[in-house]
Short mmCIF file of C-alpha atoms (C1' of nucleotides) in Angstrom, two decimals:
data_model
loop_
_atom_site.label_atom_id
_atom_site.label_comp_id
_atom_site.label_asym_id
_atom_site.label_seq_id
_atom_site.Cartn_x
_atom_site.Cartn_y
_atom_site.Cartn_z
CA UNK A 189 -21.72 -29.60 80.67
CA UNK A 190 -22.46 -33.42 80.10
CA UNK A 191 -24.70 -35.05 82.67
CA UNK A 192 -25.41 -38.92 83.19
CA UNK A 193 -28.90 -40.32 83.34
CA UNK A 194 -28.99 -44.09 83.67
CA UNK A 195 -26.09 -45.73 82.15
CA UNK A 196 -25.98 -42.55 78.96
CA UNK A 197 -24.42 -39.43 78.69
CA UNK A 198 -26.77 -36.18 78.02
CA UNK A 199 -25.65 -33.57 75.90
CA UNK A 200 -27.39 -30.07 75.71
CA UNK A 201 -27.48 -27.52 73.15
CA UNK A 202 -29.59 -24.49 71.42
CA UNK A 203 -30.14 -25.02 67.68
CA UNK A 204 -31.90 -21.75 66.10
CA UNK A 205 -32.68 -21.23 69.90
CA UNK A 206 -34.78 -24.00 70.24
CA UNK A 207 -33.10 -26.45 72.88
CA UNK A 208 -31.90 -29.83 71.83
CA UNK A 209 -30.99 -33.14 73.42
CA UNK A 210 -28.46 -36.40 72.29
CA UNK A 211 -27.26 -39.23 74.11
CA UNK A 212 -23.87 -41.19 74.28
CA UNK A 213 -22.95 -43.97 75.82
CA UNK A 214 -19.13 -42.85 76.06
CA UNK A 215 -18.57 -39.55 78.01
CA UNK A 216 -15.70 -38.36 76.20
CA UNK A 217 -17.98 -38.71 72.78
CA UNK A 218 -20.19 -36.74 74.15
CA UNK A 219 -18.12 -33.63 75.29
CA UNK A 220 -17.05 -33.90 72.04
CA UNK A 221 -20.29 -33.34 70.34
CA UNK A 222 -21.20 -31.00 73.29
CA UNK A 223 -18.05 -29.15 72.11
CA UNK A 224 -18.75 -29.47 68.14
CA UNK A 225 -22.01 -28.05 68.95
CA UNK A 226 -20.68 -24.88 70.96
CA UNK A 227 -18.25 -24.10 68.30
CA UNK A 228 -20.71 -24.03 65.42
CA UNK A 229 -22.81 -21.86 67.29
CA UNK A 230 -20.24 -19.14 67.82
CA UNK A 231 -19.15 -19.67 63.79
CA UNK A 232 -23.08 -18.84 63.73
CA UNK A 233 -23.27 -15.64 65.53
CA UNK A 234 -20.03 -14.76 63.57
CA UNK A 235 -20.94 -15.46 60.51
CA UNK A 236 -24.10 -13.23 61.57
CA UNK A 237 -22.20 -10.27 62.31
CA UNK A 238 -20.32 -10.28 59.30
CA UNK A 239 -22.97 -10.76 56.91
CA UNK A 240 -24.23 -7.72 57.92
CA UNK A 241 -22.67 -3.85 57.31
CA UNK A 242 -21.06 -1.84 59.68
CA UNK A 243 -24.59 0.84 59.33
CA UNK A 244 -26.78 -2.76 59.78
CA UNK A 245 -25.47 -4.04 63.12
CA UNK A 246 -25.10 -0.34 64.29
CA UNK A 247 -28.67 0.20 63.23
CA UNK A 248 -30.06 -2.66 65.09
CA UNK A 249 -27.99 -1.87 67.70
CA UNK A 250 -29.24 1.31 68.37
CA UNK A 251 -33.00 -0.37 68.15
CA UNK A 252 -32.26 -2.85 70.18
CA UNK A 253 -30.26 -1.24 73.08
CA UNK A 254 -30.41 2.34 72.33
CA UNK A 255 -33.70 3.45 74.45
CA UNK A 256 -31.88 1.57 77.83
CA UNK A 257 -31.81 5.06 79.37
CA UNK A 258 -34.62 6.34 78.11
CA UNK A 259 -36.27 3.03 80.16
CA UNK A 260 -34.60 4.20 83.54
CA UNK A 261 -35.93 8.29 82.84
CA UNK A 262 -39.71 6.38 82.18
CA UNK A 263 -39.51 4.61 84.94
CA UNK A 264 -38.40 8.06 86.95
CA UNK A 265 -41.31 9.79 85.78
CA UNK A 266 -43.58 6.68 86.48
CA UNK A 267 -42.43 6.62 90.29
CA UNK A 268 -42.53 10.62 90.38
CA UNK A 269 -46.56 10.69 89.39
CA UNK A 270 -47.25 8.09 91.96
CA UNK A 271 -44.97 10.47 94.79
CA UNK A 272 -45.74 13.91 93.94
CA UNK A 273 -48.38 14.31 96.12
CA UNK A 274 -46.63 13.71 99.57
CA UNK A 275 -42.85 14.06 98.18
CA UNK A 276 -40.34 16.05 96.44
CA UNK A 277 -38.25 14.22 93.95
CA UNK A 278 -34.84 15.83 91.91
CA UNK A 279 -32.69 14.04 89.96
CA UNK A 280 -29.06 13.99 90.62
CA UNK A 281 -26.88 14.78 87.98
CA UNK A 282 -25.77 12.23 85.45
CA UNK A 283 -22.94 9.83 86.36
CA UNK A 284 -23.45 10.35 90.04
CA UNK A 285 -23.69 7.02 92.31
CA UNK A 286 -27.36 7.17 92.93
CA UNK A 287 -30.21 8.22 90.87
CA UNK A 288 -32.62 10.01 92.72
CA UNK A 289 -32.84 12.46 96.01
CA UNK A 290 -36.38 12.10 97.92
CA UNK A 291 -37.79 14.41 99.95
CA UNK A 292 -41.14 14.80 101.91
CA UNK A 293 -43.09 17.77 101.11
CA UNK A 294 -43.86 18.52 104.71
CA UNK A 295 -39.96 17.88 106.05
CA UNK A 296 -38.89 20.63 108.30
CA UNK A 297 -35.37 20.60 107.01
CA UNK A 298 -35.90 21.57 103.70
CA UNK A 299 -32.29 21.07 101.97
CA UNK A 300 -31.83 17.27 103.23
CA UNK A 301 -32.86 14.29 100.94
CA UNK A 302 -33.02 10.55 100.59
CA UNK A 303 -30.15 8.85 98.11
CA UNK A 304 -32.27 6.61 96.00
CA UNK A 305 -30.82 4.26 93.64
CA UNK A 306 -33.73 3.65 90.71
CA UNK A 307 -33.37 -0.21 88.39
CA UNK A 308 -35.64 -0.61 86.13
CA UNK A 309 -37.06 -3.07 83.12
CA UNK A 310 -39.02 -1.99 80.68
CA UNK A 311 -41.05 -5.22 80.11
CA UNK A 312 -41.47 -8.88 81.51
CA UNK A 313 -39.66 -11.39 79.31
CA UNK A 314 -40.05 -15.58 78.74
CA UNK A 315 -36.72 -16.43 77.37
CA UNK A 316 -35.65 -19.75 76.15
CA UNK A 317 -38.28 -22.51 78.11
CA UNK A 318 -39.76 -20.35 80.76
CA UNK A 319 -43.78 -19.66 80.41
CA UNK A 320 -44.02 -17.12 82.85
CA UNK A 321 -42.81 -13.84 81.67
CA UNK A 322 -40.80 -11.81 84.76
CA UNK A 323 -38.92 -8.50 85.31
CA UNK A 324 -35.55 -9.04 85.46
CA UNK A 325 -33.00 -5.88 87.43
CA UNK A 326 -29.26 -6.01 86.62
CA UNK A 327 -26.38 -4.91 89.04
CA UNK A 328 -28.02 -4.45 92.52
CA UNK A 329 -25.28 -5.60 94.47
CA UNK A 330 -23.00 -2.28 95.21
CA UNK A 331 -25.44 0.35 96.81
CA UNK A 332 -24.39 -0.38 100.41
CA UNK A 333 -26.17 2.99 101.61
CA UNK A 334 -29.14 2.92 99.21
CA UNK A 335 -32.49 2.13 99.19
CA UNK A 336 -33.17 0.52 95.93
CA UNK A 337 -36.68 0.66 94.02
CA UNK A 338 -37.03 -1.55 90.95
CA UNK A 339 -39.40 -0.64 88.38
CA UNK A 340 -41.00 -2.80 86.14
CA UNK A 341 -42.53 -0.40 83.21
CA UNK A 342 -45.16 -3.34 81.68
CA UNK A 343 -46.99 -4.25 83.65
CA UNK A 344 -46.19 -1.14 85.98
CA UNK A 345 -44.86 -3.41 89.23
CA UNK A 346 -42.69 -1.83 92.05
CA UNK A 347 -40.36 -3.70 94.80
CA UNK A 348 -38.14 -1.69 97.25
CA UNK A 349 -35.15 -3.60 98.75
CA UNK A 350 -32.22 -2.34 101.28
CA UNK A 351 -28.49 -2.38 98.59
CA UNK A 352 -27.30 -3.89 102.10
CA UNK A 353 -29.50 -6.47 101.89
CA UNK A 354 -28.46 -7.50 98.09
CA UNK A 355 -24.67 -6.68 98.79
CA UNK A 356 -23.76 -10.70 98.48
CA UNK A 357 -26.75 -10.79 96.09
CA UNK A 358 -25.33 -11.99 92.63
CA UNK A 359 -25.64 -8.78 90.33
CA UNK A 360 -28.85 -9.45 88.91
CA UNK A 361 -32.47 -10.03 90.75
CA UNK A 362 -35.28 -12.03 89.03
CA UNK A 363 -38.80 -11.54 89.74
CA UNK A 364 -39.54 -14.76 91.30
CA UNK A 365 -42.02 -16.26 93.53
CA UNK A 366 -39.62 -16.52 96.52
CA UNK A 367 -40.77 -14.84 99.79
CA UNK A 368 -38.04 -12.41 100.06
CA UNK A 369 -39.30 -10.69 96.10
CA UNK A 370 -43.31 -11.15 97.42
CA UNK A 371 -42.78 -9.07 100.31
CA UNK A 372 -40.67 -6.40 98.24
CA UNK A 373 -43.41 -5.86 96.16
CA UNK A 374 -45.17 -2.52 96.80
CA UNK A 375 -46.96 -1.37 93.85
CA UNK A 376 -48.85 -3.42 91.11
CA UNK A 377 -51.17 -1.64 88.65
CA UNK A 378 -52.88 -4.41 87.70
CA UNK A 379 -53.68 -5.99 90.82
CA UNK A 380 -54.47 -2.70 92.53
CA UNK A 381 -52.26 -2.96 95.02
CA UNK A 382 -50.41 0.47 96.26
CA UNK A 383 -48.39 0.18 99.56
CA UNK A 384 -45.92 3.29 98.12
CA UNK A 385 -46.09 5.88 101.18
CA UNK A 386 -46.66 2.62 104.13
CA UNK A 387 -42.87 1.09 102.44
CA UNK A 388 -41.04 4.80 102.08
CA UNK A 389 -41.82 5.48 105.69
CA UNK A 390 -40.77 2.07 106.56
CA UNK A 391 -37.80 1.33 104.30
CA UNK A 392 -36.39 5.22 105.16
CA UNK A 393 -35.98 4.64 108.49
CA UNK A 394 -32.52 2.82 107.99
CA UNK A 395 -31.32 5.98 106.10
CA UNK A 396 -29.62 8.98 106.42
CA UNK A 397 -30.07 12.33 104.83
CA UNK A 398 -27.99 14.67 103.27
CA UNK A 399 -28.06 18.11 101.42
CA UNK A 400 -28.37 17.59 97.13
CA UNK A 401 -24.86 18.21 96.68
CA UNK A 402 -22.99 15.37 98.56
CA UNK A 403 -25.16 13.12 96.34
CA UNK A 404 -24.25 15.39 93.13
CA UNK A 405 -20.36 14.95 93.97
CA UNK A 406 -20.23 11.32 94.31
CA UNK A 407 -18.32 11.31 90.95
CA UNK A 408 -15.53 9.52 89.23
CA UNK A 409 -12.53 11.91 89.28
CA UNK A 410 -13.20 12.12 85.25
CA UNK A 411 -16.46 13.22 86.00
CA UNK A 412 -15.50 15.30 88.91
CA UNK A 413 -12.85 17.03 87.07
CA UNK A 414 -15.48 18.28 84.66
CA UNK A 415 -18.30 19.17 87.35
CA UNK A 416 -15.64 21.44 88.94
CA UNK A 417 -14.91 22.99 85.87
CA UNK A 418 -18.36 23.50 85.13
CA UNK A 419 -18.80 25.05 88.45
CA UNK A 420 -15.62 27.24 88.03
CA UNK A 421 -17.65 28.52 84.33
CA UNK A 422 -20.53 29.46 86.58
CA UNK A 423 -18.64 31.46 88.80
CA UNK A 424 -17.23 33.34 86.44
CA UNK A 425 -20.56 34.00 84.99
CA UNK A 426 -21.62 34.79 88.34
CA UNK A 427 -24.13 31.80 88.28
CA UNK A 428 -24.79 29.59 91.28
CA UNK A 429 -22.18 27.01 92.49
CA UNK A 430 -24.46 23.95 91.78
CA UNK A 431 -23.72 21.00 89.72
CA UNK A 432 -25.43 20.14 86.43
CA UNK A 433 -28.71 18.51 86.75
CA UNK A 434 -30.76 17.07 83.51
CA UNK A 435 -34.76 17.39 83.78
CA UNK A 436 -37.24 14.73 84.02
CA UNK A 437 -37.94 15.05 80.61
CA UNK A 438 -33.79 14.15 79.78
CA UNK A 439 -31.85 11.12 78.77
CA UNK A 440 -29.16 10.16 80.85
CA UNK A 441 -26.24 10.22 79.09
CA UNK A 442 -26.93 12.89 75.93
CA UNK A 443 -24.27 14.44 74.37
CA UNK A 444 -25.46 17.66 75.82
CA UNK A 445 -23.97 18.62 78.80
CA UNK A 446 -25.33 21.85 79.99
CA UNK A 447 -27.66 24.21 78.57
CA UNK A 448 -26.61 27.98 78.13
CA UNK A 449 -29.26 31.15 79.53
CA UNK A 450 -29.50 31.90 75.64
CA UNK A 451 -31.13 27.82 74.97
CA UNK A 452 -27.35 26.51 73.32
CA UNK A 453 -26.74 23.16 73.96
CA UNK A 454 -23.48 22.71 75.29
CA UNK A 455 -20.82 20.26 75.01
CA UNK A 456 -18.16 20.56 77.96
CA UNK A 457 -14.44 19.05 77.64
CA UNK A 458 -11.48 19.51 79.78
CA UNK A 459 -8.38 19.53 77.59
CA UNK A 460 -5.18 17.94 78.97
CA UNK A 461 -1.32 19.05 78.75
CA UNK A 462 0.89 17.19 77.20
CA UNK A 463 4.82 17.51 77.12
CA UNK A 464 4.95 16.41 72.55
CA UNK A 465 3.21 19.71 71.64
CA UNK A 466 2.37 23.29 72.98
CA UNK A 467 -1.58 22.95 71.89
CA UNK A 468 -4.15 21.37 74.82
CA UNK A 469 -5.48 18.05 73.67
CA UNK A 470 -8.77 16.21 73.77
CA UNK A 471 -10.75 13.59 72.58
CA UNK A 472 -14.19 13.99 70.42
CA UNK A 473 -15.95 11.31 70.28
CA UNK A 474 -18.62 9.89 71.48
CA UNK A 475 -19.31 5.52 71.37
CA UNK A 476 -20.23 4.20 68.47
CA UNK A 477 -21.04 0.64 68.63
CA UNK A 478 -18.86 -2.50 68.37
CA UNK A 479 -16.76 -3.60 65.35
CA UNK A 480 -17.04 -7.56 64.28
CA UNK A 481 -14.85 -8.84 67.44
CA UNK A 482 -17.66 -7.07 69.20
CA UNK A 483 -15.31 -4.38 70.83
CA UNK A 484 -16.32 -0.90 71.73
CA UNK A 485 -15.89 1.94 69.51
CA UNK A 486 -15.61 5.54 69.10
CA UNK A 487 -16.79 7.77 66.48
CA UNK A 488 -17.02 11.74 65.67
CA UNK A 489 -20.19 13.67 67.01
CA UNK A 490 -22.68 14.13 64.53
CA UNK A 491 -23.83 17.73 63.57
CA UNK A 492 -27.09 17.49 65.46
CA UNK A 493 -25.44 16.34 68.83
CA UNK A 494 -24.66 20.13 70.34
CA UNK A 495 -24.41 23.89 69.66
CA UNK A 496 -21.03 24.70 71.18
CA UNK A 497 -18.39 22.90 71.99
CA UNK A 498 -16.86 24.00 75.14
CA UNK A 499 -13.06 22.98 76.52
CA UNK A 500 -11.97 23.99 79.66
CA UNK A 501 -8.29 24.82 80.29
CA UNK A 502 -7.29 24.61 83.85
CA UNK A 503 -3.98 25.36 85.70
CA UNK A 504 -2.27 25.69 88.97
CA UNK A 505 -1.22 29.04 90.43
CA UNK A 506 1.96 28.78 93.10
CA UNK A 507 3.00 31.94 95.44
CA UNK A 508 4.21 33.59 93.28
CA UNK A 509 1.90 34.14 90.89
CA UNK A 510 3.14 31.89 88.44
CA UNK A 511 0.49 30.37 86.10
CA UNK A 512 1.24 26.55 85.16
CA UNK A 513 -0.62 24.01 83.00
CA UNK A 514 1.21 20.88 84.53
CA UNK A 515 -1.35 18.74 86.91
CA UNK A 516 -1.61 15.13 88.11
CA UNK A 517 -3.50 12.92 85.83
CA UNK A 518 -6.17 10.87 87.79
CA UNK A 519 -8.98 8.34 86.35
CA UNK A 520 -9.65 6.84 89.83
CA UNK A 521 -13.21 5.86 90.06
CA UNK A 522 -15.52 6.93 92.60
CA UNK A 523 -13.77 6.53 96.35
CA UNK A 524 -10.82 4.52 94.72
CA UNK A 525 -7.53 4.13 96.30
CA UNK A 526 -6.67 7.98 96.90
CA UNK A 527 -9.68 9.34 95.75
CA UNK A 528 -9.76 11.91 98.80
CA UNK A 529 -6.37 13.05 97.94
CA UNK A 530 -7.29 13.75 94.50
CA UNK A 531 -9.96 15.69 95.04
CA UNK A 532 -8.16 17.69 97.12
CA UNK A 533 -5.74 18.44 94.73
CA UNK A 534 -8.26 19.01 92.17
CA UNK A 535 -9.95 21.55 93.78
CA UNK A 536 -6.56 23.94 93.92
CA UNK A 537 -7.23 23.76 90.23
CA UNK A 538 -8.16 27.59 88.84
CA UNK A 539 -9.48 27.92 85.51
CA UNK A 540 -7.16 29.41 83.14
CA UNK A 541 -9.84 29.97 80.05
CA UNK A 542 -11.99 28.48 77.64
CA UNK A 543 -12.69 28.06 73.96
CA UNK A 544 -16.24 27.93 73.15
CA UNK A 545 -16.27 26.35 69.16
CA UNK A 546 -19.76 26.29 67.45
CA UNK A 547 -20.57 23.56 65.84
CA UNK A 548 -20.59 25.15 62.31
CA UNK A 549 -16.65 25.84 62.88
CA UNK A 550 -16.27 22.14 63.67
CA UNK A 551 -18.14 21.00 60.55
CA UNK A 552 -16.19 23.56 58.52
CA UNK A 553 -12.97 22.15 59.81
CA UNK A 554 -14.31 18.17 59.48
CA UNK A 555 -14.39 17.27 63.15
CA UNK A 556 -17.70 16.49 62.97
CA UNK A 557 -19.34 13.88 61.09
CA UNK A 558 -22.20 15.17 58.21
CA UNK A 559 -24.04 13.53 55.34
CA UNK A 560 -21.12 14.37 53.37
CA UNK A 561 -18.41 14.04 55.69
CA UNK A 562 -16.44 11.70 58.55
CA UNK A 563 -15.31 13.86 61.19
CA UNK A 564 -12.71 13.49 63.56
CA UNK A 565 -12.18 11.82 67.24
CA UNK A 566 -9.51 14.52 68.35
CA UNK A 567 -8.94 17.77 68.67
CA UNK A 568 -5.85 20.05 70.10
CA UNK A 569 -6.37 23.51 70.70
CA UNK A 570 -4.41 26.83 71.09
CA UNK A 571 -3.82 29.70 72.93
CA UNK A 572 -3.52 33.09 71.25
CA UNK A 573 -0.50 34.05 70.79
CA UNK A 574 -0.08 37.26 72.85
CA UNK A 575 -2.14 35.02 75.74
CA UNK A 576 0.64 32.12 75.40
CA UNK A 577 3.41 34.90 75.40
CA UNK A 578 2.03 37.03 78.50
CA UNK A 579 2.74 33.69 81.21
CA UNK A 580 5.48 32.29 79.11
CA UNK A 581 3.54 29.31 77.67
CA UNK A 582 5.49 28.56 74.40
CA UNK A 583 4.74 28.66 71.04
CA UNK A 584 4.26 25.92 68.05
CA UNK A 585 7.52 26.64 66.75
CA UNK A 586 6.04 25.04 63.34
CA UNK A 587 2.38 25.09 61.96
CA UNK A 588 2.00 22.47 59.84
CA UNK A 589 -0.76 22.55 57.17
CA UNK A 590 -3.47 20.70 58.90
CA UNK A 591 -2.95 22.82 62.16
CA UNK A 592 -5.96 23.19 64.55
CA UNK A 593 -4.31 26.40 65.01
CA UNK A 594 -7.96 28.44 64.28
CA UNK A 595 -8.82 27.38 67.86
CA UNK A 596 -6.99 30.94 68.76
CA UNK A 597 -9.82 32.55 67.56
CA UNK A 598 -12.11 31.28 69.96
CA UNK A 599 -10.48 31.02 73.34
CA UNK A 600 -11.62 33.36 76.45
CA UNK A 601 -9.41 33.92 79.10
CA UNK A 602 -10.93 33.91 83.14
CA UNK A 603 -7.77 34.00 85.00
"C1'" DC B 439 8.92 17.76 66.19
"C1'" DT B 440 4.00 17.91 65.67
"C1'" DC B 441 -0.34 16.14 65.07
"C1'" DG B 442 -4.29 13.06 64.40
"C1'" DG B 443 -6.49 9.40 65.79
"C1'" DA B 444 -6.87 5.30 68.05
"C1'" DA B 445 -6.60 2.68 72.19
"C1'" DG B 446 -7.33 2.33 76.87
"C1'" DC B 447 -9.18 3.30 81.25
"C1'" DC B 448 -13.09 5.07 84.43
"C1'" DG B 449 -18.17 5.40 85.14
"C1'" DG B 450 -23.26 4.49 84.07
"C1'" DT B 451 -27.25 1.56 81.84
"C1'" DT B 452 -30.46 -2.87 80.12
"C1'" DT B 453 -31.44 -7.10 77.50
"C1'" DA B 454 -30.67 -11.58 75.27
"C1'" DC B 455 -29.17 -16.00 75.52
"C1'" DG B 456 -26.97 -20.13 77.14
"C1'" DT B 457 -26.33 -23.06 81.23
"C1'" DT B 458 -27.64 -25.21 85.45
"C1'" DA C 1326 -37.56 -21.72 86.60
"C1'" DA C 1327 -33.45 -19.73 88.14
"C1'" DC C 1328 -29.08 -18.16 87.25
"C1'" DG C 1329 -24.78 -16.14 85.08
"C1'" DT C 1330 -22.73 -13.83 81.57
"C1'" DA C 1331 -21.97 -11.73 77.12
"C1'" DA C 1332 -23.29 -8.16 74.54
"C1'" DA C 1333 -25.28 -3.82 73.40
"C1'" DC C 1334 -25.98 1.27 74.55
"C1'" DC C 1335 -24.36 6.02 76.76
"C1'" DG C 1336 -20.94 9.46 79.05
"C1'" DG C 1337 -16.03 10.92 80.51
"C1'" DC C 1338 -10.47 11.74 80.46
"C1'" DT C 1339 -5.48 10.18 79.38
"C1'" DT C 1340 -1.87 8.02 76.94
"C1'" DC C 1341 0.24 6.06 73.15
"C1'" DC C 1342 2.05 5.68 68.61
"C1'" DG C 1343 2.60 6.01 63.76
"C1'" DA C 1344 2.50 9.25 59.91
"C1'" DG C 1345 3.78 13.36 58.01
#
DNA sequence: CTCGGAAGCCGGTTTACGTT
DNA sequence: AACGTAAACCGGCTTCCGAG
């Protein structure tokens, strides 16, 4: 944007990210150069990409971006060894709307907990011309219900705010020295200054409590779909009905879903139906960076990522007793339009069998990636035969040569 | 006709950088 | 200094489409 100061046009721009200035005295020369200007720096940043390998920008990728969980799980355990004295704190499971459930350790209702929602930042930053270095929390503008706590890891800096409050917020909050961020803050290492059990009492008031579970189960049908699978598994096993939960000590987001009694590290998968083939398909892979037009990607796993892979078939049972794989396909995110309905339907769902495929079968078979291999980003599996032929499922009337068709071998039945 | 793999959608996260 | 957005990371499931 060109701006006029006295009778000359201003024109803006970063060079090498230092910030430079040019006059004009004709505004349509300067958009011009303002233009000129933008355009070589995104020939810059493109010629940057591509002078680099796909391992190089994936590498510094994974430096620069990779530990952005790991910040939010620090900043958990931060905020859990200032609480644990005078409150309980679990985490809900992975994917869920909020972060955290919050308890105090003298409540008389002991299965009811506060919905927190954690941001956090694992450093103050000075970008461009600023000299004073200040936390920065992104997308704090859709937690109606939620009490949000932003954590600031260095210097170790606290600030509690109401998600109704920051609902018309744009997404991101700056630390600032505006009233409204002064009087949010409630903890500051440095300074000495600890308000943490005066603000919970305070800022709980204007919330509601409910048992673990209702926060567990506020899930994307995709990530619904799986949970109830997962809890279907541990009734069979005759575990408890509970969702998946990771520790303190966890990542959000591993590759690891669940944990078996025996210490295996589980990968779960639901496999869908489809009409082109009488094998149950689904999709290995995990992201994988961005290629040069800076687009996702997906990749294989890597042979360190789980033990056993584990894919969940489920079906639909009608009056009669007839067993059928056909269901509704829903990606509806978290109270979409007819979320209700599908969760309804979803939880008719029995399940039919798994396969549980170690990892050493998947590297045999080169769906998994290795120092001396590329592995794969889909799998289909199979029923055994005399499984397939007891409720009329058909058969792969042809098995070609590069048939997944070994699955067989390691599907259980439940139903 | 079957299969493999990519593409596309949903969700979550934080940080860097350019613009105002 | 404040703001807005692009870009990077992670997870999930479903559908499409070309090759064999």
């Amino acid at each position: 944007m060109v701006w006029k100061q006295g009778n000359k046009w201003q024109v803006k721009w970063h060079e090498n990210k230092i910030q430079k200035f040019q006059s004009f005295y004709n505004e349509q020369e300067a958009i011009k150069f303002e233009n000129e200007k933008r355009a070589l720096n995104k020939l810059q940043r493109k010629r940057e990409r591509e002078s680099k390998t796909k391992e190089q920008r994936r590498a510094e990728g994974l430096l620069k971006y990779g530990g952005t969980n790991e910040c939010e799980s620090e900043a958990i355990r931060q905020l859990v060894k200032l609480l644990e004295n005078n409150w309980n704190v679990l985490i809900i499971r992975d994917g869920a709307h909020n972060d955290i459930a919050l308890q105090k350790k003298d409540s008389q209702d002991t299965d009811l907990y506060y919905g927190i929602q954690i941001k956090s930042c694992s450093k103050q930053t000075a970008t461009g011309h600023t000299k004073t270095p200040v936390a920065q929390f992104c997308h704090v503008n859709h937690y109606p219900n939620s009490l949000i706590i932003c954590i600031c890891l260095k210097p170790l800096k606290i600030w509690f705010f109401h998600g109704k409050n920051l609902l018309n917020n744009n997404p991101k909050l700056w630390e600032s020295k505006k009233t409204y961020f002064k009087e949010a803050l409630c903890y500051d290492k440095e300074e000495g200054i600890n308000k943490l059990q005066e603000f919970l009492t305070t800022y709980l008031k204007n919330y509601e409590e409910h048992k673990l579970d209702y926060y567990n189960l506020q899930l994307n049908t995709s990530q619904f779909l799986e949970d109830y699978a997962n809890r279907l598994y541990k009734e069979h096993k005759n575990l408890p009905m509970v969702s998946e939960r990771r520790g303190l000590n966890e990542i959000e987001n591993s590759c690891v879903d669940c944990l078996d009694p025996d210490g295996s590290r589980i990968q779960e998968k639901v496999c869908c139906v489809e009409s082109t083939t009488t094998g149950f398909t689904l999709n290995l892979a995990k992201s994988s960076g961005r290629n040069l037009e800076s687009k996702l990607t997906k990749g294989p796993y890597n042979e360190n990522d789980f033990d056993i892979l584990r894919v969940y078939l489920f079906c639909k049972v009608d009056e009669l007793g007839k067993v059928s794989f056909k269901r509704e396909k829903y990606c509806i995110k978290y109270n979409g339009k007819n979320y209700e309905k599908a969760i309804e339907d979803i939880k008719s769902y029995k399940l039919f069998g798994y396969w549980n495929i170690p990892m050493n079968q998947l590297i045999t078979e080169g769906y998994v990636s290795t120092k001396n291999q590329k592995g794969k980003t889909a799998l289909k599996v199979f029923l055994p035969e005399q499984v397939a032929n007891s409720i009329h499922h058909s058969l792969p009337k042809k098995i070609q040569k590069k048939s997944t068709i070994w699955t067989r071998d390691y599907f259980q039945q439940v139903l």
